[in-house]
Amino acid sequence: MRMSKSLKIVTFIFVLHTKLVFGQDMQFTQFYASSLYLNPAFTGANVCSRVSLTYRNQWPGIKKAYQSYMLSMDHYLQPQHVGIGLLFVADKAGSGALRTTIISPSFAYEAKITKTFAIRAGIQPGVVIKSIDFDKLVFGDQISRGGNTGASSIATIETPIQTKAFFDINAGVLLYTAKYWGGFSVSHLTRPNESFYASEETRLPLKFSVHGGAKFSLNEDEKDSKQKKYISTALHYRSQSKFDQFDIGVYYSQSIFNLGIWYRGIPGLKAYKPGYSNNDAMSFIVGLQAERVNVGYSYDVTISKLAGSTHGSHEITLSYQLCNPKKKVKARVVVACPKF
């Protein structure tokens, strides 16, 4: 996840970091459209089998800062009460110098506790591949020497392009009714060493995520489905190493249209350094939901001290359901979370 940080930290990561490359997980504003990335317990939780695509361009004002791509597929096996899925994620940071690729199958088991309450547990083993091209980085001694490569930076790098692959596991739990839902997930249970150097160790920190929400009808007596109006609220708190982030938002939906507004930050409760309040962004979301296709677009307006430098963030999501989502689901409670 990319929390609110100063421009100096961004520069430090892309310019001066010569030995170790510390990583934090990528984030998505429309996180329920990327539900397998949010929590593996969501695998197969939809009415239909689903294929989803997500593209995020974060902070385009900082040249080639972050670009993330995600493809997910999941399916529910009704007789076995099991959801199966596959998640593919690619992320580029800083002129393509640092790349992360994630390939993870996903599995979830669904148990119906009562007629209106169910619980799901999921696990997501996978492979993470990271690579960096040191030839695309500018080192501190290059700046101090007027652009010449210094002995302290490049001379010790025999192969400019370094690649590291490691095994990782994520897990999560989801509890829900037809109106309310809540979940908890933990990522990087294996604490893999992501250092590019065999002689050094950089353990990927655990990431904890708590998420939930509710969906309310504004006109329950309305018979025409196109005239029905809903309000959905949702929240998402995540923590990784010393960084925390809290998202809270509300959606309004009617017919095929969805509108949402989100706030991201933890003001007054935590500041990473004096004078830097934990205010990150305001997010605005618009979505179109047809019978089988859902499209969403969001724009994050940066409200931290980086506001004049980032130019916000853009995110586009697209999902296709492989069956008629209006079909009746026998003896099954479906999570009523946002679909875009």
mmCIF file of C-alpha atoms in Angstrom:
data_model
loop_
_atom_site.group_PDB
_atom_site.id
_atom_site.type_symbol
_atom_site.label_atom_id
_atom_site.label_comp_id
_atom_site.label_asym_id
_atom_site.label_seq_id
_atom_site.Cartn_x
_atom_site.Cartn_y
_atom_site.Cartn_z
ATOM 1 C CA MET A 1 0.000 0.000 0.000
ATOM 2 C CA ARG A 2 1.224 3.531 -0.675
ATOM 3 C CA MET A 3 0.510 5.624 2.390
ATOM 4 C CA SER A 4 0.828 9.403 2.636
ATOM 5 C CA LYS A 5 4.560 10.199 2.498
ATOM 6 C CA SER A 6 6.623 13.233 1.676
ATOM 7 C CA LEU A 7 8.160 13.786 -1.720
ATOM 8 C CA LYS A 8 11.537 13.271 -0.086
ATOM 9 C CA ILE A 9 10.632 9.665 0.680
ATOM 10 C CA VAL A 10 9.534 9.065 -2.917
ATOM 11 C CA THR A 11 12.823 10.534 -4.149
ATOM 12 C CA PHE A 12 14.729 8.405 -1.658
ATOM 13 C CA ILE A 13 13.152 5.230 -2.974
ATOM 14 C CA PHE A 14 13.691 6.016 -6.661
ATOM 15 C CA VAL A 15 17.028 7.833 -6.537
ATOM 16 C CA LEU A 16 19.226 7.122 -3.552
ATOM 17 C CA HIS A 17 18.393 3.591 -2.471
ATOM 18 C CA THR A 18 21.381 1.541 -3.599
ATOM 19 C CA LYS A 19 21.470 -1.623 -1.545
ATOM 20 C CA LEU A 20 17.991 -2.712 -0.490
ATOM 21 C CA VAL A 21 14.632 -2.140 -2.108
ATOM 22 C CA PHE A 22 11.961 -2.062 0.591
ATOM 23 C CA GLY A 23 8.463 -2.709 -0.746
ATOM 24 C CA GLN A 24 4.967 -1.935 0.383
ATOM 25 C CA ASP A 25 1.902 -3.477 -1.172
ATOM 26 C CA MET A 26 0.066 -1.664 -3.925
ATOM 27 C CA GLN A 27 -3.373 -0.262 -3.159
ATOM 28 C CA PHE A 28 -6.638 0.129 -5.066
ATOM 29 C CA THR A 29 -9.378 2.681 -4.459
ATOM 30 C CA GLN A 30 -12.107 0.395 -5.830
ATOM 31 C CA PHE A 31 -10.901 -2.428 -3.621
ATOM 32 C CA TYR A 32 -14.145 -4.421 -3.758
ATOM 33 C CA ALA A 33 -13.745 -4.654 -7.536
ATOM 34 C CA SER A 34 -10.401 -6.341 -6.752
ATOM 35 C CA SER A 35 -11.853 -8.538 -4.036
ATOM 36 C CA LEU A 36 -9.421 -11.463 -4.419
ATOM 37 C CA TYR A 37 -6.562 -9.053 -3.765
ATOM 38 C CA LEU A 38 -8.402 -7.628 -0.758
ATOM 39 C CA ASN A 39 -9.219 -10.955 0.886
ATOM 40 C CA PRO A 40 -8.978 -14.518 -0.516
ATOM 41 C CA ALA A 41 -12.194 -15.362 1.378
ATOM 42 C CA PHE A 42 -14.062 -13.443 -1.369
ATOM 43 C CA THR A 43 -13.117 -16.172 -3.880
ATOM 44 C CA GLY A 44 -16.341 -17.428 -5.445
ATOM 45 C CA ALA A 45 -18.508 -15.174 -3.248
ATOM 46 C CA ASN A 46 -20.311 -13.597 -6.191
ATOM 47 C CA VAL A 47 -23.548 -14.969 -7.669
ATOM 48 C CA CYS A 48 -21.774 -15.763 -10.945
ATOM 49 C CA SER A 49 -18.318 -16.681 -12.069
ATOM 50 C CA ARG A 50 -16.516 -13.423 -12.752
ATOM 51 C CA VAL A 51 -13.523 -12.028 -14.637
ATOM 52 C CA SER A 52 -12.223 -8.642 -13.456
ATOM 53 C CA LEU A 53 -9.633 -6.191 -14.775
ATOM 54 C CA THR A 54 -8.123 -3.216 -12.949
ATOM 55 C CA TYR A 55 -5.699 -0.516 -14.066
ATOM 56 C CA ARG A 56 -4.337 2.124 -11.672
ATOM 57 C CA ASN A 57 -2.096 5.076 -12.497
ATOM 58 C CA GLN A 58 -1.025 6.558 -9.181
ATOM 59 C CA TRP A 59 0.596 9.975 -8.916
ATOM 60 C CA PRO A 60 1.152 10.688 -12.643
ATOM 61 C CA GLY A 61 2.620 14.077 -11.689
ATOM 62 C CA ILE A 62 5.675 12.240 -10.338
ATOM 63 C CA LYS A 63 7.170 10.849 -13.524
ATOM 64 C CA LYS A 64 6.288 7.160 -13.882
ATOM 65 C CA ALA A 65 5.660 6.781 -10.164
ATOM 66 C CA TYR A 66 3.296 3.799 -9.896
ATOM 67 C CA GLN A 67 1.288 1.832 -12.443
ATOM 68 C CA SER A 68 -0.595 -1.297 -11.434
ATOM 69 C CA TYR A 69 -2.474 -3.914 -13.464
ATOM 70 C CA MET A 70 -4.631 -6.720 -12.141
ATOM 71 C CA LEU A 71 -6.577 -9.639 -13.608
ATOM 72 C CA SER A 72 -8.686 -11.942 -11.444
ATOM 73 C CA MET A 73 -11.017 -14.847 -12.154
ATOM 74 C CA ASP A 74 -13.138 -16.812 -9.702
ATOM 75 C CA HIS A 75 -15.848 -19.481 -9.701
ATOM 76 C CA TYR A 76 -18.046 -21.119 -7.071
ATOM 77 C CA LEU A 77 -18.422 -24.913 -6.907
ATOM 78 C CA GLN A 78 -21.917 -25.241 -5.411
ATOM 79 C CA PRO A 79 -21.841 -28.946 -4.386
ATOM 80 C CA GLN A 80 -18.497 -28.600 -2.598
ATOM 81 C CA HIS A 81 -19.187 -25.121 -1.149
ATOM 82 C CA VAL A 82 -15.774 -24.109 -2.458
ATOM 83 C CA GLY A 83 -14.644 -21.056 -4.403
ATOM 84 C CA ILE A 84 -11.633 -21.248 -6.707
ATOM 85 C CA GLY A 85 -9.841 -18.394 -8.410
ATOM 86 C CA LEU A 86 -6.684 -17.009 -9.938
ATOM 87 C CA LEU A 87 -5.064 -13.628 -9.342
ATOM 88 C CA PHE A 88 -2.469 -11.991 -11.582
ATOM 89 C CA VAL A 89 -0.974 -8.627 -10.592
ATOM 90 C CA ALA A 90 1.769 -6.545 -12.235
ATOM 91 C CA ASP A 91 3.183 -3.333 -10.788
ATOM 92 C CA LYS A 92 5.777 -0.869 -12.133
ATOM 93 C CA ALA A 93 7.409 1.795 -9.980
ATOM 94 C CA GLY A 94 9.848 4.504 -10.993
ATOM 95 C CA SER A 95 10.577 4.485 -14.740
ATOM 96 C CA GLY A 96 10.065 0.727 -14.818
ATOM 97 C CA ALA A 97 13.092 0.228 -12.584
ATOM 98 C CA LEU A 98 11.228 -1.774 -9.958
ATOM 99 C CA ARG A 99 8.695 -4.356 -11.156
ATOM 100 C CA THR A 100 6.538 -6.732 -9.139
ATOM 101 C CA THR A 101 4.561 -9.653 -10.566
ATOM 102 C CA ILE A 102 2.195 -11.777 -8.470
ATOM 103 C CA ILE A 103 0.623 -15.060 -9.612
ATOM 104 C CA SER A 104 -1.648 -16.612 -6.998
ATOM 105 C CA PRO A 105 -4.362 -19.265 -7.073
ATOM 106 C CA SER A 106 -7.081 -18.624 -4.508
ATOM 107 C CA PHE A 107 -9.363 -20.957 -2.559
ATOM 108 C CA ALA A 108 -12.261 -20.350 -0.163
ATOM 109 C CA TYR A 109 -14.702 -22.522 1.756
ATOM 110 C CA GLU A 110 -18.236 -21.309 2.476
ATOM 111 C CA ALA A 111 -20.280 -22.390 5.487
ATOM 112 C CA LYS A 112 -23.896 -21.370 6.040
ATOM 113 C CA ILE A 113 -24.445 -20.784 9.774
ATOM 114 C CA THR A 114 -28.126 -19.829 9.606
ATOM 115 C CA LYS A 115 -30.568 -19.003 6.822
ATOM 116 C CA THR A 116 -29.333 -15.412 6.776
ATOM 117 C CA PHE A 117 -25.734 -15.656 8.038
ATOM 118 C CA ALA A 118 -22.668 -17.240 6.441
ATOM 119 C CA ILE A 119 -18.916 -17.380 6.935
ATOM 120 C CA ARG A 120 -16.088 -17.912 4.453
ATOM 121 C CA ALA A 121 -12.412 -18.707 4.965
ATOM 122 C CA GLY A 122 -9.839 -18.355 2.200
ATOM 123 C CA ILE A 123 -6.186 -19.002 1.478
ATOM 124 C CA GLN A 124 -4.008 -17.722 -1.344
ATOM 125 C CA PRO A 125 -0.590 -19.297 -1.938
ATOM 126 C CA GLY A 126 1.424 -17.818 -4.765
ATOM 127 C CA VAL A 127 4.658 -16.710 -6.338
ATOM 128 C CA VAL A 128 6.016 -13.158 -6.301
ATOM 129 C CA ILE A 129 8.659 -12.076 -8.819
ATOM 130 C CA LYS A 130 10.515 -8.802 -8.324
ATOM 131 C CA SER A 131 13.073 -7.251 -10.645
ATOM 132 C CA ILE A 132 15.034 -4.022 -10.773
ATOM 133 C CA ASP A 133 17.216 -2.443 -13.468
ATOM 134 C CA PHE A 134 20.018 -0.546 -11.738
ATOM 135 C CA ASP A 135 20.983 1.074 -15.048
ATOM 136 C CA LYS A 136 17.757 3.116 -14.816
ATOM 137 C CA LEU A 137 18.536 4.454 -11.346
ATOM 138 C CA VAL A 138 20.463 7.602 -10.461
ATOM 139 C CA PHE A 139 22.730 7.216 -7.451
ATOM 140 C CA GLY A 140 23.798 9.845 -4.950
ATOM 141 C CA ASP A 141 27.449 9.843 -5.990
ATOM 142 C CA GLN A 142 26.413 10.341 -9.628
ATOM 143 C CA ILE A 143 24.740 13.594 -8.606
ATOM 144 C CA SER A 144 27.640 14.719 -6.438
ATOM 145 C CA ARG A 145 30.166 13.877 -9.212
ATOM 146 C CA GLY A 146 28.238 15.693 -11.928
ATOM 147 C CA GLY A 147 26.683 12.589 -13.471
ATOM 148 C CA ASN A 148 29.715 10.298 -13.428
ATOM 149 C CA THR A 149 29.303 6.849 -11.948
ATOM 150 C CA GLY A 150 30.989 6.586 -8.593
ATOM 151 C CA ALA A 151 32.862 3.577 -7.317
ATOM 152 C CA SER A 152 30.577 3.258 -4.323
ATOM 153 C CA SER A 153 27.427 2.644 -6.372
ATOM 154 C CA ILE A 154 27.664 0.800 -9.675
ATOM 155 C CA ALA A 155 31.096 -0.759 -9.496
ATOM 156 C CA THR A 156 29.891 -3.505 -7.171
ATOM 157 C CA ILE A 157 26.904 -4.396 -9.412
ATOM 158 C CA GLU A 158 27.994 -7.074 -11.869
ATOM 159 C CA THR A 159 24.524 -7.620 -13.340
ATOM 160 C CA PRO A 160 22.484 -4.404 -13.696
ATOM 161 C CA ILE A 161 19.165 -6.301 -13.870
ATOM 162 C CA GLN A 162 18.433 -8.206 -10.680
ATOM 163 C CA THR A 163 15.510 -10.629 -10.230
ATOM 164 C CA LYS A 164 14.127 -12.254 -7.088
ATOM 165 C CA ALA A 165 11.295 -14.822 -6.861
ATOM 166 C CA PHE A 166 9.780 -16.121 -3.650
ATOM 167 C CA PHE A 167 6.786 -18.029 -2.296
ATOM 168 C CA ASP A 168 4.112 -16.187 -0.313
ATOM 169 C CA ILE A 169 0.769 -16.946 1.398
ATOM 170 C CA ASN A 170 -2.231 -14.756 2.193
ATOM 171 C CA ALA A 171 -5.296 -15.771 4.212
ATOM 172 C CA GLY A 172 -8.589 -14.261 5.291
ATOM 173 C CA VAL A 173 -12.027 -14.667 6.843
ATOM 174 C CA LEU A 174 -15.351 -13.121 5.791
ATOM 175 C CA LEU A 175 -18.630 -12.998 7.750
ATOM 176 C CA TYR A 176 -21.799 -11.664 6.142
ATOM 177 C CA THR A 177 -25.557 -11.492 5.798
ATOM 178 C CA ALA A 178 -27.548 -10.193 2.824
ATOM 179 C CA LYS A 179 -27.129 -6.640 4.195
ATOM 180 C CA TYR A 180 -23.936 -6.527 6.300
ATOM 181 C CA TRP A 181 -20.428 -7.888 5.825
ATOM 182 C CA GLY A 182 -17.086 -7.786 7.550
ATOM 183 C CA GLY A 183 -13.721 -9.394 6.938
ATOM 184 C CA PHE A 184 -10.133 -9.728 8.111
ATOM 185 C CA SER A 185 -7.095 -10.746 6.085
ATOM 186 C CA VAL A 186 -3.358 -11.186 6.630
ATOM 187 C CA SER A 187 -0.831 -11.029 3.794
ATOM 188 C CA HIS A 188 2.776 -12.305 3.593
ATOM 189 C CA LEU A 189 2.433 -15.012 6.224
ATOM 190 C CA THR A 190 5.752 -16.515 5.105
ATOM 191 C CA ARG A 191 7.591 -13.202 5.707
ATOM 192 C CA PRO A 192 9.657 -13.778 2.533
ATOM 193 C CA ASN A 193 13.101 -12.253 2.070
ATOM 194 C CA GLU A 194 12.758 -9.806 -0.847
ATOM 195 C CA SER A 195 16.358 -8.570 -0.896
ATOM 196 C CA PHE A 196 18.138 -8.817 -4.246
ATOM 197 C CA TYR A 197 21.394 -9.647 -2.442
ATOM 198 C CA ALA A 198 22.090 -13.104 -0.992
ATOM 199 C CA SER A 199 24.227 -11.590 1.752
ATOM 200 C CA GLU A 200 21.429 -9.331 3.033
ATOM 201 C CA GLU A 201 17.961 -9.949 4.406
ATOM 202 C CA THR A 202 14.877 -7.780 3.978
ATOM 203 C CA ARG A 203 11.745 -9.490 5.243
ATOM 204 C CA LEU A 204 8.479 -8.375 3.666
ATOM 205 C CA PRO A 205 6.343 -7.082 6.568
ATOM 206 C CA LEU A 206 2.962 -8.562 7.352
ATOM 207 C CA LYS A 207 -0.037 -6.622 6.099
ATOM 208 C CA PHE A 208 -3.262 -6.638 8.125
ATOM 209 C CA SER A 209 -6.596 -5.605 6.634
ATOM 210 C CA VAL A 210 -9.998 -5.086 8.263
ATOM 211 C CA HIS A 211 -12.926 -4.268 5.982
ATOM 212 C CA GLY A 212 -16.695 -4.202 6.097
ATOM 213 C CA GLY A 213 -19.867 -2.390 5.218
ATOM 214 C CA ALA A 214 -23.621 -2.439 4.785
ATOM 215 C CA LYS A 215 -26.236 -1.937 2.081
ATOM 216 C CA PHE A 216 -29.561 -0.184 2.759
ATOM 217 C CA SER A 217 -32.613 0.208 0.546
ATOM 218 C CA LEU A 218 -34.087 3.715 0.367
ATOM 219 C CA ASN A 219 -37.414 2.593 -1.086
ATOM 220 C CA GLU A 220 -38.054 -1.043 -0.149
ATOM 221 C CA ASP A 221 -41.667 -0.936 -1.324
ATOM 222 C CA GLU A 222 -40.696 -0.002 -4.898
ATOM 223 C CA LYS A 223 -41.553 -2.842 -7.315
ATOM 224 C CA ASP A 224 -39.708 -1.510 -10.361
ATOM 225 C CA SER A 225 -36.066 -2.620 -10.061
ATOM 226 C CA LYS A 226 -34.934 0.376 -12.156
ATOM 227 C CA GLN A 227 -36.421 2.752 -9.602
ATOM 228 C CA LYS A 228 -34.950 1.078 -6.525
ATOM 229 C CA LYS A 229 -32.388 3.176 -4.694
ATOM 230 C CA TYR A 230 -29.629 1.967 -2.389
ATOM 231 C CA ILE A 231 -27.020 3.446 -0.094
ATOM 232 C CA SER A 232 -23.919 1.348 0.626
ATOM 233 C CA THR A 233 -21.324 2.231 3.217
ATOM 234 C CA ALA A 234 -17.915 0.617 3.483
ATOM 235 C CA LEU A 235 -14.639 0.961 5.343
ATOM 236 C CA HIS A 236 -11.161 -0.451 4.996
ATOM 237 C CA TYR A 237 -8.312 -0.251 7.502
ATOM 238 C CA ARG A 238 -4.904 -1.695 6.683
ATOM 239 C CA SER A 239 -1.567 -1.728 8.440
ATOM 240 C CA GLN A 240 1.869 -2.711 7.173
ATOM 241 C CA SER A 241 5.034 -2.152 9.169
ATOM 242 C CA LYS A 242 4.840 1.390 10.624
ATOM 243 C CA PHE A 243 2.283 2.623 8.075
ATOM 244 C CA ASP A 244 -1.487 2.682 8.564
ATOM 245 C CA GLN A 245 -4.303 3.678 6.249
ATOM 246 C CA PHE A 246 -8.041 4.039 6.733
ATOM 247 C CA ASP A 247 -10.607 4.391 3.929
ATOM 248 C CA ILE A 248 -14.259 5.186 4.568
ATOM 249 C CA GLY A 249 -16.873 5.885 1.940
ATOM 250 C CA VAL A 250 -20.458 5.778 0.775
ATOM 251 C CA TYR A 251 -22.103 4.741 -2.515
ATOM 252 C CA TYR A 252 -25.445 5.694 -4.016
ATOM 253 C CA SER A 253 -26.904 3.373 -6.650
ATOM 254 C CA GLN A 254 -30.023 3.415 -8.811
ATOM 255 C CA SER A 255 -30.679 1.355 -11.908
ATOM 256 C CA ILE A 256 -27.353 1.103 -13.754
ATOM 257 C CA PHE A 257 -25.689 4.119 -12.104
ATOM 258 C CA ASN A 258 -23.400 4.152 -9.079
ATOM 259 C CA LEU A 259 -21.780 7.150 -7.427
ATOM 260 C CA GLY A 260 -19.322 7.057 -4.547
ATOM 261 C CA ILE A 261 -17.153 9.312 -2.422
ATOM 262 C CA TRP A 262 -14.293 8.205 -0.152
ATOM 263 C CA TYR A 263 -11.928 9.711 2.383
ATOM 264 C CA ARG A 264 -8.483 8.222 2.999
ATOM 265 C CA GLY A 265 -6.432 9.068 6.073
ATOM 266 C CA ILE A 266 -6.275 8.957 9.869
ATOM 267 C CA PRO A 267 -6.268 12.636 10.885
ATOM 268 C CA GLY A 268 -5.519 13.519 14.489
ATOM 269 C CA LEU A 269 -4.730 9.927 15.476
ATOM 270 C CA LYS A 270 -1.383 9.342 13.831
ATOM 271 C CA ALA A 271 1.264 11.480 12.162
ATOM 272 C CA TYR A 272 4.420 9.920 10.756
ATOM 273 C CA LYS A 273 6.438 12.999 11.654
ATOM 274 C CA PRO A 274 5.643 16.399 13.224
ATOM 275 C CA GLY A 275 3.778 18.654 10.822
ATOM 276 C CA TYR A 276 2.646 15.815 8.536
ATOM 277 C CA SER A 277 -0.975 14.992 9.311
ATOM 278 C CA ASN A 278 -2.207 11.611 8.043
ATOM 279 C CA ASN A 279 -4.501 13.005 5.313
ATOM 280 C CA ASP A 280 -4.039 11.286 1.968
ATOM 281 C CA ALA A 281 -6.873 11.724 -0.533
ATOM 282 C CA MET A 282 -10.525 12.239 -1.373
ATOM 283 C CA SER A 283 -11.763 9.739 -3.947
ATOM 284 C CA PHE A 284 -14.681 10.124 -6.335
ATOM 285 C CA ILE A 285 -16.135 7.053 -8.056
ATOM 286 C CA VAL A 286 -18.635 6.632 -10.867
ATOM 287 C CA GLY A 287 -19.854 3.244 -12.039
ATOM 288 C CA LEU A 288 -22.146 1.701 -14.645
ATOM 289 C CA GLN A 289 -23.679 -1.672 -13.875
ATOM 290 C CA ALA A 290 -25.379 -3.547 -16.719
ATOM 291 C CA GLU A 291 -26.725 -7.084 -16.465
ATOM 292 C CA ARG A 292 -23.333 -8.741 -16.808
ATOM 293 C CA VAL A 293 -20.797 -5.933 -17.242
ATOM 294 C CA ASN A 294 -19.655 -3.510 -14.551
ATOM 295 C CA VAL A 295 -17.411 -0.524 -15.284
ATOM 296 C CA GLY A 296 -15.963 1.817 -12.685
ATOM 297 C CA TYR A 297 -13.752 4.892 -12.753
ATOM 298 C CA SER A 298 -12.263 6.669 -9.752
ATOM 299 C CA TYR A 299 -10.095 9.717 -9.295
ATOM 300 C CA ASP A 300 -8.156 10.370 -6.098
ATOM 301 C CA VAL A 301 -7.615 14.020 -5.212
ATOM 302 C CA THR A 302 -4.460 14.264 -3.118
ATOM 303 C CA ILE A 303 -5.014 16.371 0.018
ATOM 304 C CA SER A 304 -1.655 15.780 1.730
ATOM 305 C CA LYS A 305 1.418 18.011 1.358
ATOM 306 C CA LEU A 306 2.051 16.210 -1.951
ATOM 307 C CA ALA A 307 -1.079 17.815 -3.444
ATOM 308 C CA GLY A 308 0.836 20.081 -5.829
ATOM 309 C CA SER A 309 3.079 17.297 -7.125
ATOM 310 C CA THR A 310 1.109 14.077 -7.645
ATOM 311 C CA HIS A 311 -1.789 15.117 -9.959
ATOM 312 C CA GLY A 312 -3.953 12.591 -8.126
ATOM 313 C CA SER A 313 -4.569 8.985 -9.169
ATOM 314 C CA HIS A 314 -6.726 7.353 -11.846
ATOM 315 C CA GLU A 315 -8.258 3.882 -11.607
ATOM 316 C CA ILE A 316 -10.404 1.950 -14.076
ATOM 317 C CA THR A 317 -12.145 -1.355 -13.352
ATOM 318 C CA LEU A 318 -14.034 -3.710 -15.645
ATOM 319 C CA SER A 319 -15.748 -6.962 -14.723
ATOM 320 C CA TYR A 320 -17.803 -9.480 -16.655
ATOM 321 C CA GLN A 321 -20.116 -12.028 -15.068
ATOM 322 C CA LEU A 322 -20.338 -15.348 -16.889
ATOM 323 C CA CYS A 323 -23.978 -16.024 -16.012
ATOM 324 C CA ASN A 324 -27.172 -14.078 -15.439
ATOM 325 C CA PRO A 325 -26.625 -12.367 -12.056
ATOM 326 C CA LYS A 326 -30.399 -12.138 -11.514
ATOM 327 C CA LYS A 327 -30.815 -15.896 -11.376
ATOM 328 C CA LYS A 328 -32.000 -17.320 -8.080
ATOM 329 C CA VAL A 329 -29.332 -18.748 -5.820
ATOM 330 C CA LYS A 330 -30.622 -21.714 -3.851
ATOM 331 C CA ALA A 331 -29.852 -21.886 -0.148
ATOM 332 C CA ARG A 332 -27.054 -19.353 -0.368
ATOM 333 C CA VAL A 333 -26.379 -15.940 1.153
ATOM 334 C CA VAL A 334 -24.576 -13.587 -1.238
ATOM 335 C CA VAL A 335 -22.288 -10.768 -0.090
ATOM 336 C CA ALA A 336 -23.962 -7.433 -0.884
ATOM 337 C CA CYS A 337 -20.732 -5.477 -1.313
ATOM 338 C CA PRO A 338 -20.210 -2.992 -4.194
ATOM 339 C CA LYS A 339 -19.574 -4.664 -7.550
ATOM 340 C CA PHE A 340 -17.579 -1.834 -9.193
#
